[in-house]
Coordinates of C-alpha atoms in Angstrom, one line a residue:
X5 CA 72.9 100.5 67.8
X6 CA 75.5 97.9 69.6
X7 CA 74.9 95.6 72.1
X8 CA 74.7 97.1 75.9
X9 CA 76.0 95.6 79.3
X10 CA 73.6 93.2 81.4
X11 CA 74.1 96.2 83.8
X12 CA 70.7 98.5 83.9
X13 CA 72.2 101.6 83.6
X14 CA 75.1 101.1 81.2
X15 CA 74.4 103.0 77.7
X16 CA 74.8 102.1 74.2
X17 CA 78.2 101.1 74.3
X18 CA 79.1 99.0 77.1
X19 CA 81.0 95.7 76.4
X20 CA 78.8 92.8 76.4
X21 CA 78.3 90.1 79.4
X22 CA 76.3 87.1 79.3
X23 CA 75.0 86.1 82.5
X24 CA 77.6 82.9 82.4
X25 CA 80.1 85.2 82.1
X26 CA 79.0 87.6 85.6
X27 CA 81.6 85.5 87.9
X28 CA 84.1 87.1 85.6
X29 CA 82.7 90.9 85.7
X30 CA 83.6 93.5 88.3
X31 CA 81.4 94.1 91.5
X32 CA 79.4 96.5 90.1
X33 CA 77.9 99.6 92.1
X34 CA 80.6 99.0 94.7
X35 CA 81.1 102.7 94.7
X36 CA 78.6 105.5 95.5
X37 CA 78.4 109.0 93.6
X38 CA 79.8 110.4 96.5
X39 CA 82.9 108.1 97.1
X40 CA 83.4 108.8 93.1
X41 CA 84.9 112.1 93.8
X42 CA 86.5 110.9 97.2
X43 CA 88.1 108.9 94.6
X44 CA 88.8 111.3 92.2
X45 CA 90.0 113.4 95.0
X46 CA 92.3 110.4 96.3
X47 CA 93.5 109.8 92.8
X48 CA 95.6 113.3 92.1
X49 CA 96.7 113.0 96.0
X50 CA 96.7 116.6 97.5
X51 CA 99.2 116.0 100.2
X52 CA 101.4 113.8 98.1
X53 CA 101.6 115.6 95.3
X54 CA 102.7 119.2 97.0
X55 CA 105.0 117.1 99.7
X56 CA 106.4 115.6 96.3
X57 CA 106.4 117.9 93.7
X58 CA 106.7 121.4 94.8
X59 CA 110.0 121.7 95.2
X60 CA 110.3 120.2 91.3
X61 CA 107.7 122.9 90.6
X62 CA 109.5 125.4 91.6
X63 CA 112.8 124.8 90.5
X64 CA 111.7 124.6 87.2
X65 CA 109.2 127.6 87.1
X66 CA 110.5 130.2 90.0
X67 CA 107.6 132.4 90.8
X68 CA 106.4 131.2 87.6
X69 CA 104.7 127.8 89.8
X70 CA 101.4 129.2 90.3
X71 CA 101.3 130.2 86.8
X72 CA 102.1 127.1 85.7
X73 CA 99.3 125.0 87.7
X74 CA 97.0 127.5 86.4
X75 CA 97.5 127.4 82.9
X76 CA 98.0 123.7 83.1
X77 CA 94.8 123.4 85.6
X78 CA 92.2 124.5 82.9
X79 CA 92.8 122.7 79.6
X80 CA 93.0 119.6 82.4
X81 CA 89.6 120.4 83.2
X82 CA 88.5 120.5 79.4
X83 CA 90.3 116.7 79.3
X84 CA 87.9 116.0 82.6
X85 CA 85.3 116.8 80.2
X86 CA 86.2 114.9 77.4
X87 CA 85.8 111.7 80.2
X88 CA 82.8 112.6 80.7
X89 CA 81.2 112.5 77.6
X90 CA 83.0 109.8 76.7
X91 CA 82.3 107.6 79.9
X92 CA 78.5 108.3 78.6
X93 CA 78.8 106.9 75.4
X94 CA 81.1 103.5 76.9
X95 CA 81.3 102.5 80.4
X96 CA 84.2 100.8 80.2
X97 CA 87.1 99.6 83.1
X98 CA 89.5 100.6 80.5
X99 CA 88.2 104.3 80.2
X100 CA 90.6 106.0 77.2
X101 CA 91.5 102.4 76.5
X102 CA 88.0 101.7 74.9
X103 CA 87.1 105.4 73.6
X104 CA 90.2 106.2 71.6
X105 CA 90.1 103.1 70.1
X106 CA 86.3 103.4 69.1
X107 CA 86.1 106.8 68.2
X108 CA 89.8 107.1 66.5
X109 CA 92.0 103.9 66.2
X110 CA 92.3 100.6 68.5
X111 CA 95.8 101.1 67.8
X112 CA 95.7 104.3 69.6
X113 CA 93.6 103.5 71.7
X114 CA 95.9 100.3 72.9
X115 CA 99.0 102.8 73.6
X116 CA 96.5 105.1 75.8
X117 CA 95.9 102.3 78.0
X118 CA 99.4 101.0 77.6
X119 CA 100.9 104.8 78.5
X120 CA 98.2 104.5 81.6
X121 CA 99.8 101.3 82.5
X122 CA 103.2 102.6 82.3
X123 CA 103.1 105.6 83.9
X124 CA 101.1 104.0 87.1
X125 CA 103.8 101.5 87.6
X126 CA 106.7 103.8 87.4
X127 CA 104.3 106.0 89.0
X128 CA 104.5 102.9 91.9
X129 CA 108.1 104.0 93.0
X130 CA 107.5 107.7 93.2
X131 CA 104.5 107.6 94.7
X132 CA 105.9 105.6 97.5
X133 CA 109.2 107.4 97.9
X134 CA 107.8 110.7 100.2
X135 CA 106.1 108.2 102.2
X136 CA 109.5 106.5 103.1
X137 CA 110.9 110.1 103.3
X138 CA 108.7 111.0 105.8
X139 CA 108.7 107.9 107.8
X140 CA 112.2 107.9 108.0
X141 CA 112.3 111.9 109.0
X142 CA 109.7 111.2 111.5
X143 CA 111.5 108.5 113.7
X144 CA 115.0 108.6 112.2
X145 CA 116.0 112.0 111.3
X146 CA 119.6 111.7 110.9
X147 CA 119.1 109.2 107.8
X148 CA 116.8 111.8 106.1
X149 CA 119.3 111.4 102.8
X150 CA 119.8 107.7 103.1
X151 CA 117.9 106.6 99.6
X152 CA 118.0 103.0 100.0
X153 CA 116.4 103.3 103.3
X154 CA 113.8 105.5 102.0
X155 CA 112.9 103.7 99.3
X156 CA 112.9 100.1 101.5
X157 CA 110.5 102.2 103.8
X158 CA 108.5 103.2 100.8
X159 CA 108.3 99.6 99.9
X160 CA 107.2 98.6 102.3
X161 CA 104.4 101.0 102.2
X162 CA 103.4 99.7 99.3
X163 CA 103.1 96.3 99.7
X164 CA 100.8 97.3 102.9
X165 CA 98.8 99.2 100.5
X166 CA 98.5 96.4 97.6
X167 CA 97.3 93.5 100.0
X168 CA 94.6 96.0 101.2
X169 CA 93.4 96.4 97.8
X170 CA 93.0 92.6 96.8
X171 CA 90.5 92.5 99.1
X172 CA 87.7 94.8 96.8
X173 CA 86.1 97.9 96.0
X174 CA 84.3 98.1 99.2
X175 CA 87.0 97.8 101.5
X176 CA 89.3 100.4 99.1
X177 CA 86.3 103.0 98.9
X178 CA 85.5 103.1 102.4
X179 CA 89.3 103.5 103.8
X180 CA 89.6 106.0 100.9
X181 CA 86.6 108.1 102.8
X182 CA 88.4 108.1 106.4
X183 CA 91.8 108.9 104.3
X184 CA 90.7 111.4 102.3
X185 CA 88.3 113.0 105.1
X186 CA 91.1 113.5 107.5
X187 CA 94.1 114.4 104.4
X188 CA 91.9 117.5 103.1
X189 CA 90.9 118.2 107.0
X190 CA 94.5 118.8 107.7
X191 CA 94.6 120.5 104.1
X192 CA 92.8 122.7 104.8
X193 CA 93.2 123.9 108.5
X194 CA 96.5 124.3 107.0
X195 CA 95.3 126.1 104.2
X196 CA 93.9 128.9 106.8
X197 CA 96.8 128.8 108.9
X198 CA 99.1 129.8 106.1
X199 CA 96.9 132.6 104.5
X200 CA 97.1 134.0 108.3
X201 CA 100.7 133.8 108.9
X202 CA 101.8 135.1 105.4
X203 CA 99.7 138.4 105.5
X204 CA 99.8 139.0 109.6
X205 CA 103.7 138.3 110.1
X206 CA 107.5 138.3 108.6
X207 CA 108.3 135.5 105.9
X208 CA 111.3 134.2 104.4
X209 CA 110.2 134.2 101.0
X210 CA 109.0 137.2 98.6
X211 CA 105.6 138.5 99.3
X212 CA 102.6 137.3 97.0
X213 CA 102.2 139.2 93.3
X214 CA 99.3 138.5 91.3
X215 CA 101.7 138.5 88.4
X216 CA 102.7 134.9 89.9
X217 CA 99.4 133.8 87.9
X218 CA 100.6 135.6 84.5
X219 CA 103.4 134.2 81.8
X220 CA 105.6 136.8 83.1
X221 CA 108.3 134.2 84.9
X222 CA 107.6 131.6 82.2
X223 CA 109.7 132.8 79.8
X224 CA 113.2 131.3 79.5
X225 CA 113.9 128.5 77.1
X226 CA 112.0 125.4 78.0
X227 CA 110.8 127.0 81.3
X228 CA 107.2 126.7 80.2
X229 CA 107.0 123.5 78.7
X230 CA 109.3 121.5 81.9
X231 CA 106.6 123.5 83.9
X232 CA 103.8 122.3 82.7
X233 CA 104.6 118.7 82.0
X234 CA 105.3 118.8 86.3
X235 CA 101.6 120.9 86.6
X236 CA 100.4 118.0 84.7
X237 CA 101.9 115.2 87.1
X238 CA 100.4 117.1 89.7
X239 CA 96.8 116.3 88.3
X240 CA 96.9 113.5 87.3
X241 CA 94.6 110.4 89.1
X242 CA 91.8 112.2 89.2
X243 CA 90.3 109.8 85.9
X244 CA 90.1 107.0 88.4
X245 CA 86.9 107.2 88.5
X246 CA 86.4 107.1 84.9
X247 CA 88.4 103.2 85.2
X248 CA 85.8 102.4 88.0
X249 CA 83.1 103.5 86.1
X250 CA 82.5 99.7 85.6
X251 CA 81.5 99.8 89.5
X252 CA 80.3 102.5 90.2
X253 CA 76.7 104.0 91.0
X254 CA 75.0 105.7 87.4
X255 CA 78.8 105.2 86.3
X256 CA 77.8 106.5 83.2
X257 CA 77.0 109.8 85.2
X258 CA 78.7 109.6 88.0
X259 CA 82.4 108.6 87.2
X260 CA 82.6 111.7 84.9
X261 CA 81.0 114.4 87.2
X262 CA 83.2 112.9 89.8
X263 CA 86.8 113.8 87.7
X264 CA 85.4 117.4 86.7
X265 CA 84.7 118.2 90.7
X266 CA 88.2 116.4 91.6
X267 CA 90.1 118.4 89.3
X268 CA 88.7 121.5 90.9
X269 CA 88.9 120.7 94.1
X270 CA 92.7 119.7 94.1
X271 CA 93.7 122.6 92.1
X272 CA 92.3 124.8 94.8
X273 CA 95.0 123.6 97.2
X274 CA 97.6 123.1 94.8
X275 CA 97.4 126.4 94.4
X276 CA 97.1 127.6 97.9
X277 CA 100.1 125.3 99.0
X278 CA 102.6 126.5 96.5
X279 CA 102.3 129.9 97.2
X280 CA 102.5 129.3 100.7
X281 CA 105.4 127.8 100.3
X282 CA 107.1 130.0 98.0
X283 CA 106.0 132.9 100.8
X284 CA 107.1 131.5 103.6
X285 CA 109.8 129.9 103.0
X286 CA 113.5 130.6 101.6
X287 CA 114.5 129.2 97.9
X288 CA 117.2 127.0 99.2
X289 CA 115.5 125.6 102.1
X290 CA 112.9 124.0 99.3
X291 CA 115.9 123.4 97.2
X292 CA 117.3 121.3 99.7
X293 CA 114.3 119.5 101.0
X294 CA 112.7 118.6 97.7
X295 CA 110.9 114.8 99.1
X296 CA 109.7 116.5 102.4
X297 CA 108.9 120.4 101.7
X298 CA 105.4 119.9 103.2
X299 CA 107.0 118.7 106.8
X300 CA 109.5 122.0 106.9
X301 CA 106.2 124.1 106.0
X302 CA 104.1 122.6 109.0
X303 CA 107.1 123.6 111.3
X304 CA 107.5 127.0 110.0
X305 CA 103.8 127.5 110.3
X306 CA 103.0 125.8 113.8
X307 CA 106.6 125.0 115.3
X308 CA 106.8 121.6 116.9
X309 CA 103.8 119.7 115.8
X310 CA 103.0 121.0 112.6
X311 CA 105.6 119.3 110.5
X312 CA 104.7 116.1 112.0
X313 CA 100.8 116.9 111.6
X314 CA 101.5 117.5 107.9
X315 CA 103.4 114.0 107.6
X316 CA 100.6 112.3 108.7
X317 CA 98.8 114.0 105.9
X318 CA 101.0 112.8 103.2
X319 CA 101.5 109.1 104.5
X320 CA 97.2 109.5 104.2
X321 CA 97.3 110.6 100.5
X322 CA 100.5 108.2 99.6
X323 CA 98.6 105.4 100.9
X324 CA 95.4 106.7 99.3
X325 CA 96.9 107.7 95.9
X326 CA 98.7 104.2 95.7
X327 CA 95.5 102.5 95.8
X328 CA 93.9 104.6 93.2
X329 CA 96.7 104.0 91.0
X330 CA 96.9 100.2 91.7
X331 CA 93.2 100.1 90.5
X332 CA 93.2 102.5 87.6
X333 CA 96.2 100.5 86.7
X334 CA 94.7 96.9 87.1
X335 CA 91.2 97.8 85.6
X336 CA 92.8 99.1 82.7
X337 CA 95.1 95.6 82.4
X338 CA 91.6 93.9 83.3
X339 CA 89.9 95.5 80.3
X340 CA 92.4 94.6 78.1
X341 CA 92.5 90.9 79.1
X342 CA 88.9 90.6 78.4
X343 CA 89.4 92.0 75.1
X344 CA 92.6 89.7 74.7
X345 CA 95.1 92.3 73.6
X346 CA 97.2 91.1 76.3
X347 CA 97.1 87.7 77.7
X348 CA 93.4 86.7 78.5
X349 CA 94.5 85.7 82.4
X350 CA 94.8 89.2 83.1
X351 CA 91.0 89.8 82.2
X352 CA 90.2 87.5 85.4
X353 CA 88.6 88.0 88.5
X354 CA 89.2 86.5 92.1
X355 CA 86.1 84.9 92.7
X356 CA 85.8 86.0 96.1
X357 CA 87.0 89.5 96.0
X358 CA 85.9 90.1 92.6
X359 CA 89.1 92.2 91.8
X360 CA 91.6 91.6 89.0
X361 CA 94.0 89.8 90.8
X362 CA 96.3 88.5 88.9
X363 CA 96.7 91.8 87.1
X364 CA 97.3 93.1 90.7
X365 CA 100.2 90.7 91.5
X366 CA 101.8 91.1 88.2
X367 CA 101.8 94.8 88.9
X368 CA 103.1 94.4 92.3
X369 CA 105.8 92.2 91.1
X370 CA 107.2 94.7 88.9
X371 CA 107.1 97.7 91.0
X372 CA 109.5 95.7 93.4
X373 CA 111.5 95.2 90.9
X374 CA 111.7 99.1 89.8
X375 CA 111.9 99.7 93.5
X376 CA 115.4 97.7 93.4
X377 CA 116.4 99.4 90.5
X378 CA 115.5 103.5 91.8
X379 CA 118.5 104.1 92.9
X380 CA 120.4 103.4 89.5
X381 CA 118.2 106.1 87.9
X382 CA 119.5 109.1 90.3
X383 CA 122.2 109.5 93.3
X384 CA 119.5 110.9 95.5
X385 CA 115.5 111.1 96.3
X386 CA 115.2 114.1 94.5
X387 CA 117.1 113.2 91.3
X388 CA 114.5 109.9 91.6
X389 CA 111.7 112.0 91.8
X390 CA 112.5 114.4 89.5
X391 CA 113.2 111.7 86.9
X392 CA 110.1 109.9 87.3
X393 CA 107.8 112.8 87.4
X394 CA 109.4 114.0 84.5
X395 CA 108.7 110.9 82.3
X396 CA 105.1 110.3 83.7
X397 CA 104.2 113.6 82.5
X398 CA 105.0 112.8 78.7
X399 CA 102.9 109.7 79.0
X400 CA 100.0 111.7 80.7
X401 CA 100.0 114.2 77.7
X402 CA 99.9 111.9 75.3
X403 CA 96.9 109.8 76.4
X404 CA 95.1 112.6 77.6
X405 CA 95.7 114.6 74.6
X406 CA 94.5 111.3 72.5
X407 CA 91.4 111.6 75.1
X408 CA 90.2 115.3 74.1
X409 CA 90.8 114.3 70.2
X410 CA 88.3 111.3 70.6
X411 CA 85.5 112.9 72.0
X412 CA 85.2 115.8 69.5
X413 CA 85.2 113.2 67.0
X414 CA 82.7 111.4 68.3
X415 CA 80.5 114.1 69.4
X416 CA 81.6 115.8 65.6
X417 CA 77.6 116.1 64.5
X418 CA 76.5 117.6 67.0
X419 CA 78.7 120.3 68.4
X420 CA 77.0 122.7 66.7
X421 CA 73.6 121.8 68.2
X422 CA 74.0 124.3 71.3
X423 CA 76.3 126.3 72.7
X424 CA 76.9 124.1 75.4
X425 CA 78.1 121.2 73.3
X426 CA 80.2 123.5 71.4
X427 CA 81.9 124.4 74.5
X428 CA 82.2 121.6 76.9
X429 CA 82.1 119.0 74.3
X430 CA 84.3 120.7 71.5
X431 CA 86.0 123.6 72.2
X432 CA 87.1 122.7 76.3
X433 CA 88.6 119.4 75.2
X434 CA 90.0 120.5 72.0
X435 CA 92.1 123.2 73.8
X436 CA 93.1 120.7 76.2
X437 CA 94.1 118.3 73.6
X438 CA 96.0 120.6 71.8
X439 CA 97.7 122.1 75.2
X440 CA 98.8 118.5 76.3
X441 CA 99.9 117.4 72.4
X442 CA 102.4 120.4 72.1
X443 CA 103.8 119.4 75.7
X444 CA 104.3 116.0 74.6
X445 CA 105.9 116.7 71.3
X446 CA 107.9 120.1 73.2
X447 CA 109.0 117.6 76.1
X448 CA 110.6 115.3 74.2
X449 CA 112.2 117.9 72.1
X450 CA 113.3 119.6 75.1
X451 CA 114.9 116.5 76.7
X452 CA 117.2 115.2 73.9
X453 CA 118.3 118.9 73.8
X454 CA 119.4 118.8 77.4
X455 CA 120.7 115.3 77.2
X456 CA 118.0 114.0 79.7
X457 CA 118.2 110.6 78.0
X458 CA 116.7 108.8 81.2
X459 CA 113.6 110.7 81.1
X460 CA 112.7 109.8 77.0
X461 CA 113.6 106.8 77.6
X462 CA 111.1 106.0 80.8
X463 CA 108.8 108.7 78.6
X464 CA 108.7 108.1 75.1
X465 CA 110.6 104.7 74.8
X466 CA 108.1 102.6 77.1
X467 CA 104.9 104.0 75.4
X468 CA 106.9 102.9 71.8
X469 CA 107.1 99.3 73.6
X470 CA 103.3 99.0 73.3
X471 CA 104.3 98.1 69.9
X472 CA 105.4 94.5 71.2
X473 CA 102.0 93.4 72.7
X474 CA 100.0 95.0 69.6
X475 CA 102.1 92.8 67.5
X476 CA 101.9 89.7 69.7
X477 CA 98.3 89.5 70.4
X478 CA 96.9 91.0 67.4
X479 CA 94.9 88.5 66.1
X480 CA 93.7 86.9 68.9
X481 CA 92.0 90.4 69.8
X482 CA 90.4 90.8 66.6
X483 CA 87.3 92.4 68.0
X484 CA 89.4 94.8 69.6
X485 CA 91.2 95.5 66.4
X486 CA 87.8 95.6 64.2
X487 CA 86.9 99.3 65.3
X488 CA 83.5 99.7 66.1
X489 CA 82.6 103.3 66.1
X490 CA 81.1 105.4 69.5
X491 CA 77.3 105.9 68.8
X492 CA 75.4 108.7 70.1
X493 CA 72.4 108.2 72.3
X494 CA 69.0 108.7 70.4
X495 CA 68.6 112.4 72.0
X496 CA 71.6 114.0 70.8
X497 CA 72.6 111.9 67.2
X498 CA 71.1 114.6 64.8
X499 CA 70.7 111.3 62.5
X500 CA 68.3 109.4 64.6
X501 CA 64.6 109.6 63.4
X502 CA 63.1 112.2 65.2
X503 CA 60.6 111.0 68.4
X504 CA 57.1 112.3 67.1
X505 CA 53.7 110.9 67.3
X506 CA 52.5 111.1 64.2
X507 CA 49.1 108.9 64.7
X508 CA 45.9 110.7 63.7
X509 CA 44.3 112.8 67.3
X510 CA 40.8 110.8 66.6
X511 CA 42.5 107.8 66.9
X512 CA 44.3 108.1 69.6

């Protein structure tokens, strides 16, 4: 078997720490099984992602929205699973980083990192933007459409965010609680609210069909595929807690469990929230308020305060969903420093803090940079988003998809063994591997098709750049590069001797 971590409950696996390297290694058990899924939770960003995304949703799909989460919503669950098992086999800061490159290629497994890294830093300047939206329609309405403003605001934001995260996993995980706490509070009185209004009153939209959940409005030419690319922007941040599995409680256990019961618990009000808003509100007044949809909802559900209740809720989960990305984004660049595929700087840790915070600074330094450049990329705060969402979904397909390939393979002798492997290990992940590959391939298809040359290029072009640092560092990351397969623990590899005692009774 390999070598394990100097951590007690790491499994076969791990990467390897001497005790003169711990000044150098994570805090571990910073974060509790509990704040694991308020992580998770945080990660996919509730009120961000329906303030941000709905009105992309919809545009896209039509009544065909709900559908689209939903049939998006359950191969993501059978990728959640494929982190688990695989966070069980290698606890790892670098999650899909480290598994895909032990269980298929490291050179696959480097571009699902790099695609994480990517995606999270584009991912930077449209997570930010509906916070600036909102602040600026909150206490200067009349500049609702003024993008550099907004996206100064949502710097600024950001930078709040960023300093508060240098200062560890402690401080992050126990603001994430009060965040997340009070974000899913409002949620969710909303939540009732909106069930009561749109079946006791008049509403400007059509009246709910169960056929919403079908295929029925997902026909079209590339209606289906732009859908579900946006459904999976919508998920995605819940494996945050796979790249903190390094400091978390059990993270072996805990970090997986934690994705599976965030992915469930988001889609829940995903799809509450955009029916809601499909029901009670007009096409064109989503249309034309695609970065602050949530805020129009809250006044057309409780006029005067609850637009204003509901912007609190999104600046909550931006802030919150910026500081999951900032670490999933940072562990990842800190596992791949310690590995040296990418300068070994990266790999190190403030002594104080014991976050990465170099990688942190350098990441910082480059979103304000993108932030500068938003508004070259589209006239207005919807063309921005739109763009953005659009090419972080082709990079989440393709590293999740590479995610649900790895663990069947390494789980491949023993999927047979009960029908529970067979499902959860094999056939779960394999459906969601194959759902997010033929997105990927699909999306790009569909994009050069409809001249959206902006979107491969953010896409596919910046996962192909990963081609640079592979070159670059290659043999100073030989380790990396010398694949060392994923081994089973002793209870489930069908090769391992079997546990018997054999001894004679007499003599025992």
């Amino acid at each position: 078997m390999t070598q394990t971590s100097s951590r007690p409950d790491a499994p076969q696996g791990a990467p390897l720490q001497t005790p003169g390297e711990q000044q150098h290694a994570l805090k571990a058990d910073g974060v509790s099984a509990a704040g694991s899924i308020v992580m998770a939770v945080a990660g996919s960003a509730p009120a961000y992602s329906i303030a941000a995304t709905t009105a992309t949703l919809v545009g896209a799909a039509a009544l065909g929205a709900p559908a689209a989460l939903l049939w998006c919503g359950i191969p993501m669950l059978g990728i959640a699973w494929a982190f688990l098992y695989l966070g069980r086999l290698d606890v790892n800061a670098g999650a899909a980083y480290s598994w895909v490159a032990r269980a298929l290629h490291p050179i696959l497994g480097f571009l699902s990192g790099w695609a994480l890294v990517i995606s999270a830093t584009i991912f930077m300047v449209a997570g930010a933007l509906p916070a600036g939206a909102m602040t600026v329609t909150l206490f200067a309405p009349d500049q609702a459409g003024n993008v550099p403003l907004i996206t100064g605001v949502g710097a600024l934001w950001f930078l709040v965010m960023a300093a508060c995260v240098l200062f560890g996993v402690h401080v992050t995980a126990r603001a994430q609680w009060i965040m997340s706490v009070i974000e899913v509070g409002i949620l969710i009185l909303f939540a009732v609210l909106m069930i009561v209004r749109a079946s006791t009153s008049a509403h400007a939209g059509p009246s709910f069909s169960w056929d919403w959940l079908g295929f029925q409005h997902l026909t079209g030419q590339g209606v289906f595929v732009s859908a579900a690319l946006i459904a999976a922007f919508y998920f995605w941040g819940w494996d945050v807690a796979a790249n903190l599995n390094e400091e978390t409680k059990d993270g072996h256990k805990n970090a997986g469990s934690a994705g599976i019961i965030g992915v469930i618990i988001v889609f829940l009000l995903f799809e509450i929230f955009t029916i809601a808003t499909m029901v009670i509100l007009p096409a064109k007044t989503i249309e034309n308020n695609s970065a602050n949809v949530l805020s129009v909802l809250g006044d057309a559900v409780w006029p005067g305060i609850g637009g204003k209740i509901l912007v609190i809720a999104v600046a909550l989960s931006t802030v919150a969903t910026l500081e999951t990305t900032l670490i999933q984004v940072t562990r990842t660049l800190f596992s791949m420093g310690r590995d040296h595929t990418i300068p070994k700087v990266f790999g190190t840790i403030h002594r104080r803090w014991r976050t990465p915070a170099f990688a942190t600074l350098i990441v910082v330094g480059v979103s304000i940079v993108l932030f500068l450049g938003a508004n070259l990329i589209g006239k207005t705060v919807g063309d921005i988003m739109t763009n953005a969402i659009a090419s972080i979904g082709i990079q989440i397909a393709f590293y999740y998809t590479l995610a649900g390939v790895a663990v069947v393979v390494a789980y491949r002798r023993v999927l047979l063994k009960s029908a529970k492997n067979f499902l959860l290990i094999g056939l779960w992940p394999a459906v969601g591997a194959i759902f997010m590959g033929v997105i990927f391939v699909l999306g790009i298809v569909q994009n050069f098709q409809d001249d959206a040359i902006v979107v491969n290029v953010l896409g596919l072009g910046l996962i192909v750049l990963g081609v640079v640092p592979i070159l670059l560092f290659y043999r100073k990351a030989r380790e990396y590069y010398t694949r060392r397969p994923l081994e089973l623990p002793e209870e489930l590899d069908v090769a391992a001797p079997p546990n018997i005692d054999d001894r004679d009774p007499a003599a025992r």
